[in-house]
mmCIF file of C-alpha atoms and ligand atoms in Angstrom:
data_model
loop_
_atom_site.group_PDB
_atom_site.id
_atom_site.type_symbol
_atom_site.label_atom_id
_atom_site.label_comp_id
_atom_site.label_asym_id
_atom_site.label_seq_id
_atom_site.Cartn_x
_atom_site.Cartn_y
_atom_site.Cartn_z
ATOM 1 C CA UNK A 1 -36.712 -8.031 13.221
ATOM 2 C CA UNK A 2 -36.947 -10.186 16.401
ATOM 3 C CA UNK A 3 -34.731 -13.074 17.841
ATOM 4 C CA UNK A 4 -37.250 -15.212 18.627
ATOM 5 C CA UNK A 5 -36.775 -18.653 20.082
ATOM 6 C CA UNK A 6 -36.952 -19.900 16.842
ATOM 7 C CA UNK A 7 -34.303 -17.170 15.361
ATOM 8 C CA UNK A 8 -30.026 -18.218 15.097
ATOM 9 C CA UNK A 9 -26.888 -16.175 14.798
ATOM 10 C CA UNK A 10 -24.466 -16.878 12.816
ATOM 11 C CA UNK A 11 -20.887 -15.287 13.444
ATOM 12 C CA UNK A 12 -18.987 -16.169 10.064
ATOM 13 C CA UNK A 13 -14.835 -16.911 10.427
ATOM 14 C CA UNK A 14 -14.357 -14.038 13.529
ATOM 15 C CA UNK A 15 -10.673 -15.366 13.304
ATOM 16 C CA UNK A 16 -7.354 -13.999 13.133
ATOM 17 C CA UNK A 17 -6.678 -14.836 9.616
ATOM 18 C CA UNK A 18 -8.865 -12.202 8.646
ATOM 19 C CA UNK A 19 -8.503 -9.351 11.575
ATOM 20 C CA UNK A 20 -5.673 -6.304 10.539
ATOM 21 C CA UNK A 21 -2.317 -8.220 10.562
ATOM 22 C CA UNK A 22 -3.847 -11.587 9.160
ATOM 23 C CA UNK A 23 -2.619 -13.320 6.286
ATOM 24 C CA UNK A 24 -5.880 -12.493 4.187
ATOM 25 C CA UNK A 25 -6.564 -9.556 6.213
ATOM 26 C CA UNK A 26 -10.570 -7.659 6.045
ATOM 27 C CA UNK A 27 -9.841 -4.157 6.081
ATOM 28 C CA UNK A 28 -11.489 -3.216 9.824
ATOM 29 C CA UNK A 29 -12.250 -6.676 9.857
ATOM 30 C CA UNK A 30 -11.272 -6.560 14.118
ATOM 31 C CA UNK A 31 -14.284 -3.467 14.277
ATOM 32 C CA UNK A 32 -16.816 -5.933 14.222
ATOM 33 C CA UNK A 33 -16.187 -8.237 17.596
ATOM 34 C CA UNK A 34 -17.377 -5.412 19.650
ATOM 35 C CA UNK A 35 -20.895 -5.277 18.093
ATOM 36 C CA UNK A 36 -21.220 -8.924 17.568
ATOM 37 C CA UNK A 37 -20.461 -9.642 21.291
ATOM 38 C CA UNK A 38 -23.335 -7.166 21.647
ATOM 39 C CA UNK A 39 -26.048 -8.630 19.425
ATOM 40 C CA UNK A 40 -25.100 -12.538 20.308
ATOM 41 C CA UNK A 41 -26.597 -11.764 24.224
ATOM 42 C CA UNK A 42 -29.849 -10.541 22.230
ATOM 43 C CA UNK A 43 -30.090 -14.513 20.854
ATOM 44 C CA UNK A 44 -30.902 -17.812 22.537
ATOM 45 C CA UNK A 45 -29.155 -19.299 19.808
ATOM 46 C CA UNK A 46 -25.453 -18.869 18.174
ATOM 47 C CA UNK A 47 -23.810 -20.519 15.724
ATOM 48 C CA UNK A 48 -19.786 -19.939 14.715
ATOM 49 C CA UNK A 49 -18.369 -20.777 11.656
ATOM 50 C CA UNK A 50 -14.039 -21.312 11.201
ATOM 51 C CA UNK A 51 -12.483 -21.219 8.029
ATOM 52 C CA UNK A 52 -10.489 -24.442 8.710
ATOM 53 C CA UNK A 53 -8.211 -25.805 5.627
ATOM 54 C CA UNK A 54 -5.494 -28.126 5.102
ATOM 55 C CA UNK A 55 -2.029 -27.294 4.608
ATOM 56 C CA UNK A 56 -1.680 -26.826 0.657
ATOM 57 C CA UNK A 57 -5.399 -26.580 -0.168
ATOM 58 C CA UNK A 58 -6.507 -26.171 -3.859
ATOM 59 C CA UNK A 59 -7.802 -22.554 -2.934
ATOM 60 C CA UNK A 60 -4.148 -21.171 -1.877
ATOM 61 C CA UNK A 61 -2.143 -19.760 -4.590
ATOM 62 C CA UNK A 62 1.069 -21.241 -3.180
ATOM 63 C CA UNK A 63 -0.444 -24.861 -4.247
ATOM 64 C CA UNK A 64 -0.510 -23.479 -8.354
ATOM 65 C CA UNK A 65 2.459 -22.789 -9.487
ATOM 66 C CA UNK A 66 3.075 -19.691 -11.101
ATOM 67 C CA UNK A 67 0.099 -18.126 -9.593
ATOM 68 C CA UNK A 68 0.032 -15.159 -7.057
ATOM 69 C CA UNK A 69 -3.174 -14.192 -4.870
ATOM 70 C CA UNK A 70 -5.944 -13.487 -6.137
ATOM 71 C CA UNK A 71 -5.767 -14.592 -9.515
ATOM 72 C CA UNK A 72 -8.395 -17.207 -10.508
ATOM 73 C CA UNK A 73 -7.805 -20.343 -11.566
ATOM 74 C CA UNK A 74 -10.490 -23.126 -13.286
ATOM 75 C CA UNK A 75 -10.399 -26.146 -10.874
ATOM 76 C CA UNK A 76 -13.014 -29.335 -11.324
ATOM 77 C CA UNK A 77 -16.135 -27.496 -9.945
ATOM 78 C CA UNK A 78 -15.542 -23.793 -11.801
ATOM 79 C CA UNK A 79 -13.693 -20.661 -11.097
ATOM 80 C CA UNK A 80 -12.076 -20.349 -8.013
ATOM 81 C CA UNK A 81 -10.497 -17.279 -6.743
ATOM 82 C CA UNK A 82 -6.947 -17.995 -4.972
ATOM 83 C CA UNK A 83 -5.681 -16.521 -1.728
ATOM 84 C CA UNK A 84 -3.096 -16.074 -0.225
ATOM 85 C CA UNK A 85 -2.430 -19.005 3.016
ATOM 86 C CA UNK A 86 -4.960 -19.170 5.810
ATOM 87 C CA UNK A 87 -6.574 -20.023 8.187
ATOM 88 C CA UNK A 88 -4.490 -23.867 8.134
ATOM 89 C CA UNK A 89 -5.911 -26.232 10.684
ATOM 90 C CA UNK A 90 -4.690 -25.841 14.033
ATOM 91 C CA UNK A 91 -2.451 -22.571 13.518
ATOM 92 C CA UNK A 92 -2.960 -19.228 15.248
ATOM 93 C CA UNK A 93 -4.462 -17.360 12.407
ATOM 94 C CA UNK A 94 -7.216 -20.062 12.213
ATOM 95 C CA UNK A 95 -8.257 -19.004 15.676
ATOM 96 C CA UNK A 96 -11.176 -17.490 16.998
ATOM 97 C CA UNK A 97 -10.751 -13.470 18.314
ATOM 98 C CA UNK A 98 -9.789 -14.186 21.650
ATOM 99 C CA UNK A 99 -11.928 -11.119 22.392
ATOM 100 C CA UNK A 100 -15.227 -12.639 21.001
ATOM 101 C CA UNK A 101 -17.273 -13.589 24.287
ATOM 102 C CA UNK A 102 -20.049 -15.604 23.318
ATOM 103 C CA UNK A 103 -19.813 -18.761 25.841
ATOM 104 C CA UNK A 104 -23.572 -19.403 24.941
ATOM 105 C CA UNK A 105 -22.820 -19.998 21.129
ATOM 106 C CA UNK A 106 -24.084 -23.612 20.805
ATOM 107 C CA UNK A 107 -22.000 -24.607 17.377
ATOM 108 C CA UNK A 108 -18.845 -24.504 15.674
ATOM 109 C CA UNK A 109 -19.068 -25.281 12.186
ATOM 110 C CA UNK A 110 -15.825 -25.616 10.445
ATOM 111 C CA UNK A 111 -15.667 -25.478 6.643
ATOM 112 C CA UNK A 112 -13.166 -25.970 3.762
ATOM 113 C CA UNK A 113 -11.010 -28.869 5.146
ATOM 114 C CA UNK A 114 -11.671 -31.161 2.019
ATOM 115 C CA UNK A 115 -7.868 -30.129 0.051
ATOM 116 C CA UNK A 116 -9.495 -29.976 -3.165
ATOM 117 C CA UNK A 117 -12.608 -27.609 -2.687
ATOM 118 C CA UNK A 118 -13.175 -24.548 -1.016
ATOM 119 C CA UNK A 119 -16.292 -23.709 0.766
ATOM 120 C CA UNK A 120 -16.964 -20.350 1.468
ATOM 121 C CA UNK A 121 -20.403 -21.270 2.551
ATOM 122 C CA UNK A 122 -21.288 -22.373 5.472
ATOM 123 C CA UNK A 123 -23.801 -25.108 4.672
ATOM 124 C CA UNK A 124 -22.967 -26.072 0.789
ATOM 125 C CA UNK A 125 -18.944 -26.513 -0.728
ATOM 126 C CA UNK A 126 -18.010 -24.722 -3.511
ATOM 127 C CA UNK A 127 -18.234 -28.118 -5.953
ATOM 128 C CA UNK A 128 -22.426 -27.392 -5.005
ATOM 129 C CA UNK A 129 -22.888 -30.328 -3.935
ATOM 130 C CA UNK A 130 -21.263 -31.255 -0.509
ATOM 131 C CA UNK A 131 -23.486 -30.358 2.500
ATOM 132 C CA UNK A 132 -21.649 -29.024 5.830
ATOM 133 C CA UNK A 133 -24.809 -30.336 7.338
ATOM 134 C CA UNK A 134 -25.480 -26.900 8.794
ATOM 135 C CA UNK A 135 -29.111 -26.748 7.444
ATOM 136 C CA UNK A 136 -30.138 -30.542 9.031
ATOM 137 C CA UNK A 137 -28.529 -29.148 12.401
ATOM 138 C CA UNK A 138 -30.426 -26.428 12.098
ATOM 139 C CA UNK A 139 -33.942 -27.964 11.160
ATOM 140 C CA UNK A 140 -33.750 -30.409 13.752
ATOM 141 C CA UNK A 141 -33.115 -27.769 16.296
ATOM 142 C CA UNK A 142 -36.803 -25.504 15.002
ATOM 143 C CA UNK A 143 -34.927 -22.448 13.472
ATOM 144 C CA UNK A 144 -36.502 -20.587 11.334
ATOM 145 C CA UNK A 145 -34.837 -17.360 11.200
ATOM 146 C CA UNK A 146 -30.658 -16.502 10.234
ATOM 147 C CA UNK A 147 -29.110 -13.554 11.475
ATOM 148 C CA UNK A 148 -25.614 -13.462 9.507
ATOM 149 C CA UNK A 149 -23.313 -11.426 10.592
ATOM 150 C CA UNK A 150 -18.580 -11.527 10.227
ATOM 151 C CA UNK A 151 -16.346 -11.868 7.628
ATOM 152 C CA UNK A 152 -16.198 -11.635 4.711
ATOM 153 C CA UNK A 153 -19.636 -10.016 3.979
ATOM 154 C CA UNK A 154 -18.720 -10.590 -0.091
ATOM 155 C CA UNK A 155 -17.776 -14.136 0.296
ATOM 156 C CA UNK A 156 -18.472 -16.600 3.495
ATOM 157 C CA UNK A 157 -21.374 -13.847 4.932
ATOM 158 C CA UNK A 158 -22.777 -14.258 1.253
ATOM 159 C CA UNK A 159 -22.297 -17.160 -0.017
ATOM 160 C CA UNK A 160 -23.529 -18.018 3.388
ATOM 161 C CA UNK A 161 -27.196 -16.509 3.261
ATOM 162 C CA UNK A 162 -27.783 -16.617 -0.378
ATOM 163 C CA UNK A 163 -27.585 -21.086 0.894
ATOM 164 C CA UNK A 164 -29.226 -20.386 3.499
ATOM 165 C CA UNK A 165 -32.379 -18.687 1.650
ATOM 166 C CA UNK A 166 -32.154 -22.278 -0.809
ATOM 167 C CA UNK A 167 -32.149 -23.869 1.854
ATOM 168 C CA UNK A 168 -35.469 -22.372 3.422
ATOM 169 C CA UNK A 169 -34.322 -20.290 6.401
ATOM 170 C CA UNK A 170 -35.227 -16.630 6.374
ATOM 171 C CA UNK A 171 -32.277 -14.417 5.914
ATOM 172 C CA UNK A 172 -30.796 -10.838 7.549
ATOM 173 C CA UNK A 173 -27.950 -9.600 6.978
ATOM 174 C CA UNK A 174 -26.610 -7.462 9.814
ATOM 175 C CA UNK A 175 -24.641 -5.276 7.254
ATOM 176 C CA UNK A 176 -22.616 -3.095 9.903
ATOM 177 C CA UNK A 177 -21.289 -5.963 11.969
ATOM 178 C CA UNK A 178 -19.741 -7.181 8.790
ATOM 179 C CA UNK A 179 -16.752 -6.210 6.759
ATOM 180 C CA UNK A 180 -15.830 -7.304 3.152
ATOM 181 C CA UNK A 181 -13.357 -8.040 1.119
ATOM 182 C CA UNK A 182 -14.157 -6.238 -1.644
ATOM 183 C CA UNK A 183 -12.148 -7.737 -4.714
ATOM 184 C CA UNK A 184 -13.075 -6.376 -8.213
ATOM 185 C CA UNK A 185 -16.387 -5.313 -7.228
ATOM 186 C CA UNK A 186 -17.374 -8.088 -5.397
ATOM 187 C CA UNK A 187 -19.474 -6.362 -2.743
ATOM 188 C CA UNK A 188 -21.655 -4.357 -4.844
ATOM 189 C CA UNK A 189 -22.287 -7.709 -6.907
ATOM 190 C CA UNK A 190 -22.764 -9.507 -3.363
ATOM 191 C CA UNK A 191 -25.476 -7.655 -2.169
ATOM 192 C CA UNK A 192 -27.248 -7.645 -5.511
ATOM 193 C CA UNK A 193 -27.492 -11.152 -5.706
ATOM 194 C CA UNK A 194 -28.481 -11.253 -1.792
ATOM 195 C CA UNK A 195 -30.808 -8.500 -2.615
ATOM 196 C CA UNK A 196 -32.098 -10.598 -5.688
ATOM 197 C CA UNK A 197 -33.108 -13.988 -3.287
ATOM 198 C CA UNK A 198 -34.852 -11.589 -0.876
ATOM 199 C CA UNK A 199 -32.050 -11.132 2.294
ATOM 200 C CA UNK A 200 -33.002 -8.670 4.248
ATOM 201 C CA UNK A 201 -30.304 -6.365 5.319
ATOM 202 C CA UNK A 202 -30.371 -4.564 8.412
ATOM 203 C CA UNK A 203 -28.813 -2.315 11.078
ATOM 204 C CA UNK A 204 -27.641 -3.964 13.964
ATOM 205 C CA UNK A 205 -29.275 -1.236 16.226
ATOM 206 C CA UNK A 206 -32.472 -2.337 14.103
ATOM 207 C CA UNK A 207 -32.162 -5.631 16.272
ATOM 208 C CA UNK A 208 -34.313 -5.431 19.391
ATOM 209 C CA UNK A 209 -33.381 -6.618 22.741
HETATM 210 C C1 LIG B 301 -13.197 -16.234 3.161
HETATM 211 C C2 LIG B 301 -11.875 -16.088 1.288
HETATM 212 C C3 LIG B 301 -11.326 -17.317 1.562
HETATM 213 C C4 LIG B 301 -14.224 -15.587 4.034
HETATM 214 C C5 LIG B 301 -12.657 -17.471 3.428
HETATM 215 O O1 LIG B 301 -14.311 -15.915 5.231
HETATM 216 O O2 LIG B 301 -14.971 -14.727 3.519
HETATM 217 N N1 LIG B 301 -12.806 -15.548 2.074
HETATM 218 N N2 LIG B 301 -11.722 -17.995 2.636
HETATM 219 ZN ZN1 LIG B 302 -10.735 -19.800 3.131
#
């Protein structure tokens, strides 16, 4: 495993949101900005990704009456888990970790402002069909290789790579700089299907310099 000139990073949603204290808080979720600040200087090229909704989007449970978090609900495009509020456009929980220091990372990518669809992935929305344009970006810029690595490694750092290996990229998963979720088994079911399209998952000590 070797970021190459033709290898990316990709940080998924290092924002406050999901850190200890955050309205849909990933238990250690904060652990991991340490060890991504390390592996980003090992890459010519970083890409971020921000959870960024509207106020009342379809994927909060305050916009369904009568539902709580994490129930599911059946919108247009299929099941959709619900969550509690977060990371709204503009607020303080939608923020980057003020401790991430990447000043090289070449990309934001923002993801899940249309009100009625989420989009856990970065490149494709949860209707299937709505590109983030992620994948063009990164075909016109010669990667080849993703290196995925943030929160949450059952939902945006999968939904993430398992897209990404559709979309043609080569996928690791740098499975100790990322912390999941975990609802009703969802990790364990995560990396089988990641497993299942061929990600490779890795150390992040397994990454050279
Ligand atoms: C995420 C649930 C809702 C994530 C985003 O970043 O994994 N999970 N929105
Ligand atoms: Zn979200």
């Amino acid at each position: 495993m070797k970021p190459d000139p033709n290898s990316a990073l990709v940080a998924v949603d290092l924002q406050y949101d999901f850190m200890p204290g955050g309205a849909l808080a990933v238990p250690d979720g904060d652990a991991v900005v340490p060890l991504v600040n390390r592996l980003a200087r090992r890459f010519a090229n970083v890409v971020l990704t921000q959870d960024w909704h509207p106020p009342h989007h379809a994927s909060f449970a305050s916009s369904h009456p009568g539902k709580k978090p994490f129930d599911t609900i059946r919108l247009a495009y299929g099941e959709q888990v619900l969550w509690p509020d977060h990371c709204v456009q503009g607020t303080s929980g939608a923020a980057l970790h003020e401790d991430l220091d990447i000043p090289h990372a070449q990309l934001v990518i923002r993801k899940g402002y249309h009100p009625g669809v989420d989009s856990y992935s970065a490149f494709r929305e949860a209707d299937r069909a709505t590109q983030t344009g992620l994948a063009g970006y990164l075909r016109e810029r010669g990667i080849e290789r993703l290196y995925f690595c943030g929160l949450a490694t059952d939902f945006c750092v999968a939904w993430s790579a398992l897209d990404a290996v559709r979309a043609g990229f080569a996928v690791h998963v740098i499975d100790d700089a990322c912390r999941a979720i975990d609802l009703r088994g969802s990790l364990a079911q995560a990396w089988n299907e990641m497993a299942a399209a061929g990600v490779a998952r890795h150390a992040a000590d397994k990454v050279p310099a």
